[in-house]
């Protein structure tokens, strides 16, 4: 429904709930930011899919995959918030375009690596610029879509990324059969990333901060500028939101992230599949993820309308529990054929795919619009990045000591059971924090109405 002018306030009237704001061409704009996010997000798939071949080609230790992925994530912990700050202070679109283009160049250069030091250098440098994508796109998505459709938008975004990645995965795996095929993989991906930056440059228009928020749309330029100004007091207030703090911890104990980086290597080393055959599981995983994001986003939004106090939390908890059970079944038994593993990988993909359509809307529902960019940078770049880095680094070294099978038992399996139990705490904090943000936005509406 299009935005309409609010009725004039009277001294006895409480501020009315503002109508929804539908940002023009929001789905087209979202599609334009998906291209560079897909390129940036899947750059690591070359490493994870072709890890066995790369290890053999330049004599890397088994722990190298964990070291490389952890270095990239440690870098994102620093540069994710940095790029979010730069984008806010300068121009979000320009920041995103430039960082994506540089990522493409550095990804292509990674294909020229001759030894361990070279691949660490180029992979690490590309991670500096990849770090910009996640917080910027997460904030732009909340600006394009209102509260009622954010779950669906996030689900479609990550579903599209997963679909493209799942198609690319088996194709990347076939490069294992080509001499120096892993080098061509980095060259090709670098070129695609540069193309994605051009798509962003010519096909995307930034909607502006808080464009989907009725209260923001009603504000004067001066009021909007004041609310957009980030201060330490506002950042401290963000950490004072219990739901947001719990979501940070929840991301910190998300062991399911290990499947993406070590899954192919695990199947090759534990159950004896070739790299090309093991890479087959990326397609069903991606399709499962697609169903989880598309269907999960729609179901989550519907449940949230029916159960606004607990709908999203229930979906989040189900996703963690379901992934834990599926990963234990998928990794702890030798099913003999890759097709059984592929089916189980699709279930894990589905459960993991439920997350983007629920965790981002949860944060957006409790954090004021002007702080959401910083909030997403902290949750996705810092805390999720820290978890990913620590799990991958420890998995690489633990694999040499106790084997990858034991690593998969404890991190994607047992730890995710703990994660599911931890989510229970959100049932208490989430309704109260949503009410607090609603009261804040209503107060701003009243302030606008009196000016």
Coordinates of N, CA and C in Angstrom, one line a residue, residues 23-184:
X23 N 8.9 0.9 -1.3 CA 10.0 1.5 -2.0 C 9.9 1.1 -3.5
X24 N 9.9 2.1 -4.4 CA 9.8 1.8 -5.8 C 10.9 0.9 -6.4
X25 N 10.5 -0.1 -7.2 CA 11.4 -1.0 -7.9 C 12.3 -1.7 -6.9
X26 N 11.7 -2.1 -5.7 CA 12.6 -2.7 -4.7 C 13.1 -4.0 -5.1
X27 N 12.3 -4.8 -5.8 CA 12.8 -6.2 -6.1 C 13.9 -6.1 -7.2
X28 N 13.8 -5.1 -8.1 CA 14.8 -4.9 -9.2 C 16.1 -4.4 -8.5
X29 N 16.0 -3.6 -7.5 CA 17.2 -3.1 -6.9 C 17.8 -4.2 -6.0
X30 N 17.0 -5.0 -5.4 CA 17.6 -6.1 -4.7 C 18.3 -7.1 -5.6
X31 N 17.8 -7.3 -6.8 CA 18.4 -8.2 -7.7 C 19.8 -7.7 -8.1
X32 N 19.9 -6.4 -8.2 CA 21.2 -5.8 -8.6 C 22.3 -6.0 -7.6
X33 N 21.9 -6.0 -6.3 CA 22.9 -6.2 -5.3 C 23.2 -7.6 -5.0
X34 N 22.3 -8.5 -5.5 CA 22.6 -10.0 -5.3 C 23.8 -10.4 -6.1
X35 N 24.0 -9.8 -7.3 CA 25.1 -10.2 -8.2 C 26.5 -10.1 -7.5
X36 N 26.8 -8.9 -7.0 CA 28.1 -8.8 -6.4 C 28.2 -9.6 -5.0
X37 N 27.1 -9.7 -4.3 CA 27.1 -10.4 -3.1 C 27.3 -11.9 -3.4
X38 N 26.7 -12.4 -4.4 CA 27.0 -13.8 -4.8 C 28.4 -14.0 -5.2
X39 N 29.0 -13.1 -6.0 CA 30.4 -13.3 -6.4 C 31.3 -13.2 -5.2
X40 N 31.1 -12.3 -4.3 CA 31.9 -12.2 -3.1 C 31.7 -13.4 -2.2
X41 N 30.5 -13.7 -2.0 CA 30.2 -14.8 -1.0 C 30.7 -16.2 -1.5
X42 N 30.7 -16.4 -2.8 CA 31.1 -17.7 -3.3 C 32.6 -17.8 -3.8
X43 N 33.3 -16.7 -3.5 CA 34.7 -16.7 -3.9 C 35.5 -17.9 -3.2
X44 N 35.1 -18.1 -1.9 CA 35.7 -19.1 -1.1 C 35.3 -20.5 -1.6
X45 N 34.3 -20.7 -2.5 CA 33.9 -22.0 -2.9 C 35.0 -22.6 -3.8
X46 N 35.8 -21.8 -4.5 CA 36.9 -22.3 -5.3 C 37.9 -23.1 -4.3
X47 N 38.2 -22.4 -3.2 CA 39.1 -23.0 -2.2 C 38.5 -24.3 -1.6
X48 N 37.2 -24.2 -1.1 CA 36.7 -25.3 -0.4 C 36.4 -26.5 -1.4
X49 N 35.9 -26.2 -2.6 CA 35.6 -27.3 -3.5 C 36.9 -28.0 -4.1
X50 N 37.9 -27.2 -4.4 CA 39.1 -27.7 -5.0 C 40.2 -27.9 -4.0
X51 N 39.9 -27.9 -2.7 CA 40.9 -28.0 -1.7 C 41.9 -29.2 -1.9
X52 N 41.3 -30.4 -2.1 CA 42.3 -31.5 -2.3 C 43.3 -31.3 -3.4
X53 N 42.8 -30.7 -4.5 CA 43.7 -30.5 -5.7 C 44.7 -29.4 -5.4
X54 N 44.3 -28.3 -4.7 CA 45.2 -27.2 -4.4 C 46.3 -27.7 -3.4
X55 N 45.8 -28.5 -2.4 CA 46.8 -29.0 -1.5 C 47.9 -29.8 -2.1
X56 N 47.5 -30.7 -3.1 CA 48.5 -31.5 -3.8 C 49.3 -30.7 -4.8
X57 N 48.7 -29.6 -5.4 CA 49.4 -28.9 -6.5 C 50.6 -28.1 -5.9
X58 N 50.4 -27.4 -4.8 CA 51.5 -26.6 -4.3 C 51.9 -27.0 -2.9
X59 N 51.7 -28.3 -2.6 CA 52.2 -28.9 -1.4 C 51.8 -28.2 -0.1
X60 N 50.5 -28.0 0.1 CA 50.0 -27.4 1.3 C 49.7 -28.4 2.4
X61 N 49.9 -28.0 3.7 CA 49.5 -28.9 4.7 C 48.0 -29.1 4.8
X62 N 47.5 -30.1 5.5 CA 46.0 -30.3 5.6 C 45.4 -29.2 6.3
X63 N 46.1 -28.6 7.2 CA 45.5 -27.4 8.0 C 45.4 -26.2 7.2
X64 N 45.9 -26.2 5.9 CA 45.9 -24.9 5.1 C 44.5 -24.4 4.9
X65 N 43.6 -25.3 4.6 CA 42.2 -24.8 4.3 C 41.6 -24.1 5.5
X66 N 41.8 -24.6 6.7 CA 41.4 -23.9 7.9 C 42.1 -22.6 8.1
X67 N 43.4 -22.6 7.9 CA 44.2 -21.4 8.1 C 43.7 -20.3 7.1
X68 N 43.6 -20.7 5.8 CA 43.2 -19.7 4.8 C 41.8 -19.1 5.1
X69 N 40.8 -20.0 5.4 CA 39.5 -19.5 5.7 C 39.4 -18.7 6.9
X70 N 40.2 -19.1 7.9 CA 40.2 -18.3 9.2 C 40.8 -17.0 9.0
X71 N 41.9 -16.9 8.3 CA 42.6 -15.6 8.0 C 41.6 -14.7 7.3
X72 N 40.8 -15.2 6.3 CA 39.8 -14.4 5.6 C 38.8 -13.9 6.6
X73 N 38.4 -14.7 7.5 CA 37.3 -14.3 8.4 C 37.8 -13.4 9.5
X74 N 39.1 -13.6 10.0 CA 39.6 -12.6 10.9 C 39.8 -11.3 10.3
X75 N 40.1 -11.2 9.0 CA 40.2 -10.0 8.3 C 38.8 -9.3 8.2
X76 N 37.8 -10.1 8.0 CA 36.4 -9.6 7.9 C 35.9 -9.0 9.2
X77 N 36.4 -9.5 10.3 CA 36.1 -9.0 11.6 C 36.4 -7.5 11.7
X78 N 37.6 -7.2 11.2 CA 38.1 -5.8 11.3 C 37.5 -5.0 10.2
X79 N 37.5 -5.5 8.9 CA 37.1 -4.7 7.8 C 35.6 -4.7 7.5
X80 N 34.8 -5.6 8.0 CA 33.4 -5.5 7.9 C 32.8 -4.2 8.5
X81 N 33.1 -4.0 9.8 CA 32.6 -2.7 10.4 C 33.3 -1.5 9.8
X82 N 34.6 -1.7 9.3 CA 35.3 -0.6 8.7 C 34.5 -0.1 7.4
X83 N 34.2 -1.1 6.6 CA 33.5 -0.7 5.3 C 32.1 -0.2 5.6
X84 N 31.4 -0.7 6.6 CA 30.1 -0.2 7.0 C 30.2 1.3 7.4
X85 N 31.3 1.6 8.1 CA 31.5 3.0 8.5 C 31.8 3.9 7.3
X86 N 32.7 3.4 6.4 CA 33.1 4.1 5.2 C 31.8 4.4 4.3
X87 N 31.0 3.3 4.2 CA 29.8 3.4 3.3 C 28.9 4.5 3.9
X88 N 28.7 4.5 5.2 CA 27.8 5.4 5.9 C 28.4 6.9 5.7
X89 N 29.7 7.0 5.8 CA 30.3 8.4 5.8 C 30.4 8.9 4.4
X90 N 30.5 8.0 3.4 CA 30.7 8.5 2.0 C 29.5 8.1 1.2
X91 N 29.5 7.0 0.5 CA 28.4 6.6 -0.4 C 28.4 5.1 -0.5
X92 N 27.2 4.5 -0.1 CA 27.1 3.1 0.0 C 27.3 2.4 -1.4
X93 N 26.7 2.9 -2.4 CA 26.9 2.3 -3.7 C 28.3 2.4 -4.2
X94 N 28.9 3.6 -4.1 CA 30.3 3.7 -4.6 C 31.2 2.8 -3.8
X95 N 31.1 2.7 -2.5 CA 31.9 1.8 -1.7 C 31.7 0.4 -2.1
X96 N 30.5 -0.1 -2.4 CA 30.2 -1.4 -2.8 C 30.8 -1.7 -4.2
X97 N 30.6 -0.8 -5.1 CA 31.2 -1.0 -6.5 C 32.7 -1.1 -6.5
X98 N 33.4 -0.2 -5.8 CA 34.8 -0.2 -5.8 C 35.4 -1.5 -5.1
X99 N 34.8 -1.8 -3.9 CA 35.3 -3.0 -3.2 C 35.1 -4.3 -4.0
X100 N 34.0 -4.4 -4.7 CA 33.7 -5.6 -5.5 C 34.6 -5.7 -6.7
X101 N 34.9 -4.6 -7.3 CA 35.8 -4.6 -8.5 C 37.2 -5.0 -8.0
X102 N 37.7 -4.5 -6.9 CA 39.0 -4.8 -6.4 C 39.1 -6.3 -6.0
X103 N 38.0 -6.8 -5.4 CA 37.9 -8.2 -5.1 C 38.1 -9.1 -6.3
X104 N 37.5 -8.7 -7.4 CA 37.6 -9.5 -8.6 C 39.1 -9.5 -9.1
X105 N 39.8 -8.4 -9.1 CA 41.2 -8.4 -9.5 C 42.0 -9.3 -8.6
X106 N 41.8 -9.2 -7.3 CA 42.6 -10.0 -6.3 C 42.3 -11.5 -6.4
X107 N 41.0 -11.8 -6.7 CA 40.7 -13.2 -6.8 C 41.4 -13.8 -8.0
X108 N 41.4 -13.1 -9.1 CA 42.1 -13.6 -10.3 C 43.6 -13.7 -10.0
X109 N 44.2 -12.8 -9.3 CA 45.6 -12.9 -8.9 C 45.9 -14.1 -8.1
X110 N 44.9 -14.6 -7.3 CA 45.1 -15.8 -6.4 C 45.4 -17.0 -7.3
X111 N 44.9 -17.0 -8.5 CA 45.2 -18.1 -9.4 C 46.6 -18.2 -9.9
X112 N 47.4 -17.1 -9.6 CA 48.8 -17.1 -10.0 C 49.7 -17.6 -8.8
X113 N 49.1 -18.0 -7.7 CA 49.9 -18.4 -6.5 C 50.8 -19.6 -6.8
X114 N 52.1 -19.5 -6.4 CA 53.1 -20.6 -6.6 C 53.4 -21.3 -5.3
X115 N 53.0 -20.8 -4.2 CA 53.3 -21.5 -2.9 C 52.3 -21.0 -1.9
X116 N 52.5 -21.5 -0.6 CA 51.6 -21.2 0.5 C 51.6 -19.7 0.8
X117 N 52.8 -19.1 0.8 CA 52.8 -17.7 1.1 C 52.0 -16.8 0.1
X118 N 52.2 -17.2 -1.2 CA 51.4 -16.4 -2.2 C 49.9 -16.5 -2.1
X119 N 49.4 -17.7 -1.8 CA 48.0 -17.9 -1.7 C 47.5 -17.2 -0.5
X120 N 48.2 -17.2 0.6 CA 47.8 -16.5 1.8 C 47.7 -15.0 1.5
X121 N 48.7 -14.5 0.8 CA 48.8 -13.1 0.5 C 47.6 -12.6 -0.3
X122 N 47.4 -13.3 -1.5 CA 46.3 -12.9 -2.4 C 44.9 -13.2 -1.8
X123 N 44.8 -14.3 -1.1 CA 43.5 -14.7 -0.5 C 43.1 -13.7 0.6
X124 N 44.2 -13.4 1.4 CA 44.0 -12.4 2.5 C 43.6 -11.0 2.0
X125 N 44.3 -10.5 1.0 CA 44.0 -9.2 0.4 C 42.6 -9.1 -0.1
X126 N 42.2 -10.2 -0.8 CA 40.8 -10.2 -1.4 C 39.8 -10.2 -0.3
X127 N 40.1 -10.8 0.9 CA 39.2 -10.8 2.0 C 38.9 -9.4 2.6
X128 N 39.9 -8.6 2.5 CA 39.8 -7.2 2.9 C 38.6 -6.5 2.3
X129 N 38.5 -6.7 1.0 CA 37.4 -6.0 0.2 C 36.1 -6.8 0.1
X130 N 36.2 -8.2 0.2 CA 35.0 -9.0 0.3 C 34.2 -8.6 1.5
X131 N 34.9 -8.2 2.6 CA 34.2 -7.9 3.9 C 33.2 -6.8 3.7
X132 N 33.2 -6.0 2.7 CA 32.3 -4.9 2.5 C 30.9 -5.4 2.2
X133 N 30.8 -6.5 1.5 CA 29.5 -6.9 0.9 C 28.4 -7.2 1.9
X134 N 28.7 -8.0 2.9 CA 27.6 -8.5 3.8 C 26.9 -7.4 4.6
X135 N 27.7 -6.5 5.3 CA 27.0 -5.5 6.1 C 26.2 -4.5 5.2
X136 N 26.8 -4.2 4.1 CA 26.2 -3.2 3.2 C 24.9 -3.7 2.6
X137 N 24.9 -4.9 2.1 CA 23.7 -5.5 1.5 C 22.7 -5.8 2.5
X138 N 23.1 -6.2 3.7 CA 22.1 -6.5 4.8 C 21.3 -5.2 5.2
X139 N 22.1 -4.1 5.2 CA 21.5 -2.8 5.6 C 20.6 -2.3 4.4
X140 N 21.0 -2.4 3.2 CA 20.3 -2.0 2.0 C 18.9 -2.8 2.0
X141 N 19.0 -4.1 2.3 CA 17.8 -4.9 2.2 C 16.7 -4.4 3.2
X142 N 17.2 -4.0 4.4 CA 16.2 -3.5 5.4 C 15.7 -2.1 5.0
X143 N 16.4 -1.4 4.2 CA 16.0 -0.1 3.7 C 15.0 -0.3 2.5
X144 N 15.1 -1.4 1.7 CA 14.3 -1.6 0.6 C 12.9 -2.2 1.0
X145 N 12.9 -3.0 2.1 CA 11.7 -3.8 2.5 C 11.2 -3.5 3.9
X146 N 9.9 -3.4 4.1 CA 9.4 -3.1 5.4 C 9.3 -4.3 6.2
X147 N 8.9 -4.2 7.5 CA 8.8 -5.2 8.4 C 8.1 -6.5 8.0
X148 N 7.0 -6.3 7.2 CA 6.2 -7.4 6.8 C 6.8 -8.3 5.7
X149 N 7.8 -7.8 5.0 CA 8.4 -8.6 3.9 C 9.9 -8.8 4.0
X150 N 10.5 -8.4 5.1 CA 12.0 -8.5 5.2 C 12.4 -10.0 5.2
X151 N 11.6 -10.8 5.9 CA 12.0 -12.2 5.9 C 12.0 -12.8 4.5
X152 N 11.0 -12.5 3.7 CA 10.9 -13.0 2.3 C 12.0 -12.5 1.5
X153 N 12.3 -11.2 1.7 CA 13.4 -10.6 0.9 C 14.8 -11.2 1.2
X154 N 15.0 -11.4 2.5 CA 16.3 -12.0 2.9 C 16.4 -13.4 2.4
X155 N 15.2 -14.1 2.5 CA 15.2 -15.5 2.0 C 15.4 -15.6 0.5
X156 N 14.8 -14.7 -0.3 CA 15.0 -14.7 -1.7 C 16.5 -14.4 -2.1
X157 N 17.0 -13.4 -1.4 CA 18.4 -13.0 -1.6 C 19.4 -14.2 -1.5
X158 N 19.3 -14.9 -0.3 CA 20.2 -16.0 -0.1 C 19.9 -17.2 -0.8
X159 N 18.6 -17.3 -1.2 CA 18.2 -18.4 -2.0 C 18.7 -18.3 -3.4
X160 N 18.7 -17.1 -4.0 CA 19.3 -16.9 -5.3 C 20.8 -17.1 -5.3
X161 N 21.4 -16.6 -4.2 CA 22.9 -16.8 -4.1 C 23.2 -18.3 -4.0
X162 N 22.4 -19.1 -3.2 CA 22.6 -20.5 -3.1 C 22.4 -21.2 -4.4
X163 N 21.3 -20.8 -5.1 CA 21.0 -21.5 -6.4 C 22.2 -21.4 -7.4
X164 N 22.6 -20.1 -7.5 CA 23.8 -19.9 -8.4 C 25.0 -20.6 -8.0
X165 N 25.2 -20.6 -6.6 CA 26.4 -21.3 -6.1 C 26.3 -22.8 -6.3
X166 N 25.1 -23.4 -6.1 CA 24.9 -24.8 -6.2 C 25.1 -25.3 -7.7
X167 N 24.7 -24.5 -8.6 CA 25.0 -24.8 -10.0 C 26.5 -24.7 -10.3
X168 N 27.1 -23.7 -9.8 CA 28.6 -23.5 -10.0 C 29.4 -24.6 -9.3
X169 N 29.0 -25.1 -8.2 CA 29.8 -26.1 -7.4 C 30.2 -27.3 -8.2
X170 N 29.3 -28.1 -8.7 CA 29.7 -29.2 -9.5 C 30.6 -28.9 -10.7
X171 N 30.3 -27.7 -11.3 CA 31.1 -27.3 -12.5 C 32.6 -27.0 -12.0
X172 N 32.7 -26.3 -10.9 CA 34.0 -26.0 -10.3 C 34.7 -27.4 -10.0
X173 N 33.9 -28.3 -9.5 CA 34.5 -29.6 -9.2 C 35.2 -30.3 -10.4
X174 N 34.6 -30.1 -11.6 CA 35.1 -30.7 -12.8 C 36.5 -30.1 -13.1
X175 N 36.8 -29.0 -12.6 CA 38.2 -28.4 -12.9 C 39.3 -29.2 -12.2
X176 N 38.9 -30.1 -11.3 CA 39.9 -31.0 -10.7 C 40.4 -32.0 -11.7
X177 N 39.7 -32.2 -12.8 CA 40.2 -33.1 -13.8 C 41.0 -32.4 -14.9
X178 N 41.2 -31.1 -14.7 CA 42.0 -30.3 -15.7 C 43.3 -29.9 -15.1
X179 N 44.4 -30.0 -15.8 CA 45.7 -29.6 -15.3 C 45.7 -28.1 -14.9
X180 N 46.0 -27.8 -13.7 CA 46.0 -26.5 -13.1 C 44.6 -25.9 -13.2
X181 N 43.6 -26.7 -13.1 CA 42.2 -26.3 -13.2 C 41.8 -25.3 -12.1
X182 N 42.4 -25.5 -10.9 CA 42.1 -24.6 -9.8 C 42.5 -23.2 -10.1
X183 N 43.6 -23.0 -10.9 CA 44.0 -21.7 -11.3 C 42.9 -21.0 -12.2
X184 N 42.4 -21.8 -13.2 CA 41.4 -21.3 -14.0 C 40.1 -20.9 -13.2

